[in-house]
Tab-separated table of C-alpha atoms and ligand atoms in Angstrom:
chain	number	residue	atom	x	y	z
A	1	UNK	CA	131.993	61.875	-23.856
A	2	UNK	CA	129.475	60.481	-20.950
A	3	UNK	CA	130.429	59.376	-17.577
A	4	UNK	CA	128.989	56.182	-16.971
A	5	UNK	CA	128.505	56.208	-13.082
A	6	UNK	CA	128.813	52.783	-11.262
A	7	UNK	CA	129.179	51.622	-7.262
A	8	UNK	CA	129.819	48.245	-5.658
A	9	UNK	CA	128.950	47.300	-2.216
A	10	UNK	CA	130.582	44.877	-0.806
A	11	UNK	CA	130.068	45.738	2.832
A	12	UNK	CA	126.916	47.339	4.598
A	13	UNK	CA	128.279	47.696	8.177
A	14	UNK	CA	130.892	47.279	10.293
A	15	UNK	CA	131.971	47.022	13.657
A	16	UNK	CA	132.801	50.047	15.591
A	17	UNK	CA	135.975	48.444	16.853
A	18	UNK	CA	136.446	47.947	12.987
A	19	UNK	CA	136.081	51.481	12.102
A	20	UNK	CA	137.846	53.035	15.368
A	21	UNK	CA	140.921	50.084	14.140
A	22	UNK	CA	141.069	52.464	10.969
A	23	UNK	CA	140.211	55.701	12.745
A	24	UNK	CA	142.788	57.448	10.028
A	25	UNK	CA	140.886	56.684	7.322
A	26	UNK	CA	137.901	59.101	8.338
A	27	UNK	CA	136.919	62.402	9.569
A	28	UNK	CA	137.016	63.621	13.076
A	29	UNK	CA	133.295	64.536	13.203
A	30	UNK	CA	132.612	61.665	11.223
A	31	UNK	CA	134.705	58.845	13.836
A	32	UNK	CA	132.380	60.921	16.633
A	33	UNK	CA	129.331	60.125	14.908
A	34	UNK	CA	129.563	56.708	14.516
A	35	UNK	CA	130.910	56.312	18.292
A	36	UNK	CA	127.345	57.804	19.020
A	37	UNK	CA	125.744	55.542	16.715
A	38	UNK	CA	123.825	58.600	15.108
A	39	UNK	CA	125.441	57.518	11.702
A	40	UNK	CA	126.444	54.332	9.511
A	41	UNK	CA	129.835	55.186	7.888
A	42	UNK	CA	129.647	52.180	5.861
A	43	UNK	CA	125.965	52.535	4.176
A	44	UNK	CA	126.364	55.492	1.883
A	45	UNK	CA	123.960	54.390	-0.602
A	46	UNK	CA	120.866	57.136	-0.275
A	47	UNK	CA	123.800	59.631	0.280
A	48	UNK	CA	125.361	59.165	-3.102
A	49	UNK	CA	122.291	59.100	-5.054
A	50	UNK	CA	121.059	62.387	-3.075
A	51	UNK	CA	124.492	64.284	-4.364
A	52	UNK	CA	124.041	62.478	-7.775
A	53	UNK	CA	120.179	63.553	-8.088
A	54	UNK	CA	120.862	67.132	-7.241
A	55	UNK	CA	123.569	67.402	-10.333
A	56	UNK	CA	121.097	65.262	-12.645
A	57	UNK	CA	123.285	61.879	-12.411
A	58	UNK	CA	122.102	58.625	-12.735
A	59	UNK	CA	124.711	55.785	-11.376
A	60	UNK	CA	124.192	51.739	-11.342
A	61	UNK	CA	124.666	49.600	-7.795
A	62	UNK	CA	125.751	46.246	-7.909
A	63	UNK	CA	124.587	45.058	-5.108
A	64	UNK	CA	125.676	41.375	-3.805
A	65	UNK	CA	123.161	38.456	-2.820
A	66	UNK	CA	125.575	36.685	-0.846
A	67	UNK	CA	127.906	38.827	1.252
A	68	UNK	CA	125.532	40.808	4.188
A	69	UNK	CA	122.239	40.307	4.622
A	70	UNK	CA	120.249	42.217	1.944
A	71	UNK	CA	116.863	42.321	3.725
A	72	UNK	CA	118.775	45.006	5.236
A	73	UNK	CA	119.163	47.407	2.856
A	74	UNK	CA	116.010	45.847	0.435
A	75	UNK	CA	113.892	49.095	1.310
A	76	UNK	CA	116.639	51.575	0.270
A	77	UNK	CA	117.346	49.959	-2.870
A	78	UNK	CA	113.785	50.030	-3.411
A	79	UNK	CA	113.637	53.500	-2.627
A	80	UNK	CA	116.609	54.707	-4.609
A	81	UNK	CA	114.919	52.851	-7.733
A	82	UNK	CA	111.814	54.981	-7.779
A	83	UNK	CA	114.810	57.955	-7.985
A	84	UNK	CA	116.285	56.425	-11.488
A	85	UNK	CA	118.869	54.656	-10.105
A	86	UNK	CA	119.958	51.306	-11.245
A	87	UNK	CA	120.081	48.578	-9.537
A	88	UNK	CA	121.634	45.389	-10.515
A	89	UNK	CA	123.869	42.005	-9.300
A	90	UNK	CA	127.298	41.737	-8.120
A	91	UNK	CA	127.971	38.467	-8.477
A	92	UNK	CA	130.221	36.530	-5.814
A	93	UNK	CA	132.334	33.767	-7.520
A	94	UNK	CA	133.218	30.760	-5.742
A	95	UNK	CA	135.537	28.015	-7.085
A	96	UNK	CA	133.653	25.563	-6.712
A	97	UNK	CA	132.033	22.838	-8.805
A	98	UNK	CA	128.565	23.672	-7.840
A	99	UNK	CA	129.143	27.386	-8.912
A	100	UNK	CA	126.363	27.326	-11.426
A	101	UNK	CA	123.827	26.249	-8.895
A	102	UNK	CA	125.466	28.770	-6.405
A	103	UNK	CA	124.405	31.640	-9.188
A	104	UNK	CA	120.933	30.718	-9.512
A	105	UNK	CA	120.719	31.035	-5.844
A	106	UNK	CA	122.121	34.527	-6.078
A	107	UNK	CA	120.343	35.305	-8.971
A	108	UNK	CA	117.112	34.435	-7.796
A	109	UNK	CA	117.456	35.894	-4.456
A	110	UNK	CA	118.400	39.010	-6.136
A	111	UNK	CA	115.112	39.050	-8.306
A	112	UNK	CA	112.481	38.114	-5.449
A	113	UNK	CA	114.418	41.308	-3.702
A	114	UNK	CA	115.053	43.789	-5.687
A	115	UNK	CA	113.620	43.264	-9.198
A	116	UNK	CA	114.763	41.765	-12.160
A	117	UNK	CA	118.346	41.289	-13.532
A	118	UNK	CA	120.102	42.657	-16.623
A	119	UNK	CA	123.186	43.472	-15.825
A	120	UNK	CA	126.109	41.920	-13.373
A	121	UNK	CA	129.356	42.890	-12.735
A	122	UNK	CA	131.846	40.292	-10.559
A	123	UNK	CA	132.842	40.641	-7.348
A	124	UNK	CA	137.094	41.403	-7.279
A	125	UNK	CA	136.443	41.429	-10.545
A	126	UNK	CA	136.653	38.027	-10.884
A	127	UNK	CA	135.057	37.407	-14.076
A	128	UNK	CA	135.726	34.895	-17.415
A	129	UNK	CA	134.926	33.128	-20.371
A	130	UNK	CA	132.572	30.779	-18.522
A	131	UNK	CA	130.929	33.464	-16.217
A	132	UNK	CA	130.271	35.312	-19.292
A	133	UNK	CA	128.436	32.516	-21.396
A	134	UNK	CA	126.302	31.523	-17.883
A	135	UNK	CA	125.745	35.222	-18.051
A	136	UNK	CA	124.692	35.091	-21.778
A	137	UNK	CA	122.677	32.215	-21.221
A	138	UNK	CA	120.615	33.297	-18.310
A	139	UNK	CA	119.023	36.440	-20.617
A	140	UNK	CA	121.755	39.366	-18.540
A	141	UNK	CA	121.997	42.216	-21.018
A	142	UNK	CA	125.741	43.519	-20.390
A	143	UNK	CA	128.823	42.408	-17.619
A	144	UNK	CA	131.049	45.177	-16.532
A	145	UNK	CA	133.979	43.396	-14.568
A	146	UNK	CA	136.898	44.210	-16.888
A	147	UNK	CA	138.862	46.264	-17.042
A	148	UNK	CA	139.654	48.865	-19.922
A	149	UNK	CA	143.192	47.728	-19.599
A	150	UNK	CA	142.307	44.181	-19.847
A	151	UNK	CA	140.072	44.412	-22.810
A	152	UNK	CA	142.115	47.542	-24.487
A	153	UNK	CA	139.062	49.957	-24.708
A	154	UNK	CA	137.031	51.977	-22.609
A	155	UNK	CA	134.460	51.771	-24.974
A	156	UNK	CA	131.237	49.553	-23.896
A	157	UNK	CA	131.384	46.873	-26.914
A	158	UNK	CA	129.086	42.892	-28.031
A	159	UNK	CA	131.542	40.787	-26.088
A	160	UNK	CA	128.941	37.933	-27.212
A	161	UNK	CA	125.722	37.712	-28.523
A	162	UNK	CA	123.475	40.411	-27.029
A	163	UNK	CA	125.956	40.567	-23.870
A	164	UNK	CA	127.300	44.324	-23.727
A	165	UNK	CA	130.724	44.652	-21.874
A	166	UNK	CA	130.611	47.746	-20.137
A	167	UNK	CA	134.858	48.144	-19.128
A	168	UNK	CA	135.771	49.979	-16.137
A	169	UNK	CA	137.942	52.821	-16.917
A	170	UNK	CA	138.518	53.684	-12.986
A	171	UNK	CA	138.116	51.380	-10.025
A	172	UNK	CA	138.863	53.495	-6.350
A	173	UNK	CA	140.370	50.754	-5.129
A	174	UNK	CA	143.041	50.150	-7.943
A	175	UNK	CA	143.582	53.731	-6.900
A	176	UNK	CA	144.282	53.619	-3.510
A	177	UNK	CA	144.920	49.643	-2.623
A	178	UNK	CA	147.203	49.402	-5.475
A	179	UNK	CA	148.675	52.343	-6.579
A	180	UNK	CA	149.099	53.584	-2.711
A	181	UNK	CA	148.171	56.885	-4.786
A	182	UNK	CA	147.238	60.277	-2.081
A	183	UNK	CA	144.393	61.985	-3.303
A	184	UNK	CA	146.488	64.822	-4.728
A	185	UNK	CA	147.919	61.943	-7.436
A	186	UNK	CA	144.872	60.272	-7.828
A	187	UNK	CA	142.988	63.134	-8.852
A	188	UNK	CA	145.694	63.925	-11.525
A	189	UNK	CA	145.539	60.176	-13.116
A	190	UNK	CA	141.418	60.168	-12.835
A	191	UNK	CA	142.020	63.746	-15.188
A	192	UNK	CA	144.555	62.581	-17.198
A	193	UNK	CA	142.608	59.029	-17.988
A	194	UNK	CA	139.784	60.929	-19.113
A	195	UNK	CA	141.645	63.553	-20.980
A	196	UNK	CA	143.344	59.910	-22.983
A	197	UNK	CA	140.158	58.740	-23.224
A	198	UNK	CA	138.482	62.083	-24.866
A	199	UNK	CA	141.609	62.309	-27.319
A	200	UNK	CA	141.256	58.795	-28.463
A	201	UNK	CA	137.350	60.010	-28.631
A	202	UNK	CA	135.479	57.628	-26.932
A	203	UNK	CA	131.647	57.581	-26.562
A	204	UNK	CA	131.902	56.893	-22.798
A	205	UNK	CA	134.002	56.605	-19.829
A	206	UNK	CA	133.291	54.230	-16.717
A	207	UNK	CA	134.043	54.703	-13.358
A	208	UNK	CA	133.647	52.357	-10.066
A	209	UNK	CA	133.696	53.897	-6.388
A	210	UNK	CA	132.053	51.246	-3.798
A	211	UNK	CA	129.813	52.567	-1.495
A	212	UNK	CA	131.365	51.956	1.194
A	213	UNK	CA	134.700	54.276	0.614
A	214	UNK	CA	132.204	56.868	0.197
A	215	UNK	CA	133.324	58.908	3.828
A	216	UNK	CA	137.110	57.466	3.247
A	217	UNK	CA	140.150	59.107	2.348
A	218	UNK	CA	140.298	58.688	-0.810
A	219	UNK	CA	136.731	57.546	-2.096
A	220	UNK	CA	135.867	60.981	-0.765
A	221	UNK	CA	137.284	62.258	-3.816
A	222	UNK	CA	133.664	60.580	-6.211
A	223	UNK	CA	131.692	63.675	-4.363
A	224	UNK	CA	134.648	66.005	-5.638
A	225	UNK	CA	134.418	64.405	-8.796
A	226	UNK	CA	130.629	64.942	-9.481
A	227	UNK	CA	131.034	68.362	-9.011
A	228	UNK	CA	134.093	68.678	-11.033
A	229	UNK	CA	131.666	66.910	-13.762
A	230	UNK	CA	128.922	69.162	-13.300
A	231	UNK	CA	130.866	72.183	-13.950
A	232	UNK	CA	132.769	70.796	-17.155
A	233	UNK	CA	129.283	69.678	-18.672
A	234	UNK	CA	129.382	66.229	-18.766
A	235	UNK	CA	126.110	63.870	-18.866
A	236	UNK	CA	126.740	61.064	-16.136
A	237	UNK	CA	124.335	58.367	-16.696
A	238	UNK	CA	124.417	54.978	-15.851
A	239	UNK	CA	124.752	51.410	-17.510
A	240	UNK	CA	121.298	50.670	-18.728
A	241	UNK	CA	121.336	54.172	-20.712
A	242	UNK	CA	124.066	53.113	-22.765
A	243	UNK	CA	122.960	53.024	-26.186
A	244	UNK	CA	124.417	49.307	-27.135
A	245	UNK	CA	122.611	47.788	-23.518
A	246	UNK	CA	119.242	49.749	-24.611
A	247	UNK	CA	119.717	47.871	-28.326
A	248	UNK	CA	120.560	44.548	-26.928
A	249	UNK	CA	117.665	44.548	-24.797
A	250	UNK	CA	115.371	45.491	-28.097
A	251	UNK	CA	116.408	42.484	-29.543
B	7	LIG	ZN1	132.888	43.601	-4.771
């Protein structure tokens, strides 16, 4: 079974007042850091794909057009392409009747950026029948915004034409914003969700940590995870080396 490696962002920075406001959810040294402004606990990016680079891993970003500023980051993305990481759209749904109009804009944002688009995966999630036809429709190879419980597989699947869903086995924040799980517990679901998954088989197993929760209690468990990976042999790789994305875009 492969490890299909995936990361949101849906913030880039924040406010120190922010961060000291949740002072509990970081390390000591770290809180001193970012006092000093010597560090940016909330852009993690080149950090992950250093850790994931050293153990051979490949992950996907999604990367939003709409909710900071992405000049900001446009050079790291840039850089952490050239390293074999992918980077692709996370779209941000509004309800609103000019919503199709409102994901051109982010789509084509996103390409004069950072490149061009294949893959998307909602923001919150938020995804459905509609999104996935505009998604179809506009050439996007594969949409990972639901979940394995929601679709009753882990396994990436033709949810239409040449549109590869990609469901998320693990998302951190289910984790931790909805289970209220420690670490401790976490870690024991994450292992016993994978074991499931290996007994039922499956080709492939997808997990989401955002960015962001990267120096957090609790998202501080992905670097834990990587290594607990590397020792038990498994290839992590990320969405556009999954076999049925590489077919559809053949086609
Ligand atoms: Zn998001």
């Amino acid at each position: 079974m492969k490890i299909i490696l995936t990361h949101d962002a849906d913030s880039i920075a924040k406010p120190i007042e922010h961060i000291l406001a949740r002072h509990d959810r970081f390390t000591k040294q770290d809180l001193k850091a970012a006092e000093k402004g010597t560090i940016n606990l909330y852009n993690n990016i080149e950090e992950i794909v250093e850790l994931e680079s050293e153990l051979g891993f490949h992950s996907t970003f999604f990367i939003p057009a709409f909710l900071f500023n992405l000049h900001a980051i446009s050079g790291t993305l840039k850089r952490i392409q050239r390293k074999g990481s992918e980077v692709q759209l996370h779209y941000v749904h509004e309800q609103h009747p000019q919503y199709e109009g409102l994901f051109a804009m982010q789509k084509d944002f996103f390409m004069e950026l950072i490149g061009p688009v294949d893959g998307v995966r909602c923001h919150n999630l938020w995804v459905t029948e509609a999104l996935l036809k505009l998604f179809h429709d506009n050439g996007f190879h594969y949409d990972s915004s639901y979940r394995a419980e929601t679709v009753n597989t882990v396994e990436p699947f033709a949810i239409h034409e040449n549109l590869i869903e990609i469901p998320i086995g693990i998302m951190d924040t289910d984790l931790f914003g909805r289970f209220h799980f420690t670490e401790k517990e976490a870690w024991k679901y994450i292992l016993k969700e994978l074991e499931t998954a290996k007994d039922h088989r499956s080709q492939s197993f997808t997990l989401l940590f955002h960015q962001e929760s990267f120096r957090m209690k609790g998202g501080r468990l992905y670097a834990k995870l990587l290594k607990h990976f590397a020792q038990q042999g498994y290839e992590c790789i990320c969405c556009c080396d999954v076999p049925l994305v590489q077919k559809a875009k053949e086609q």
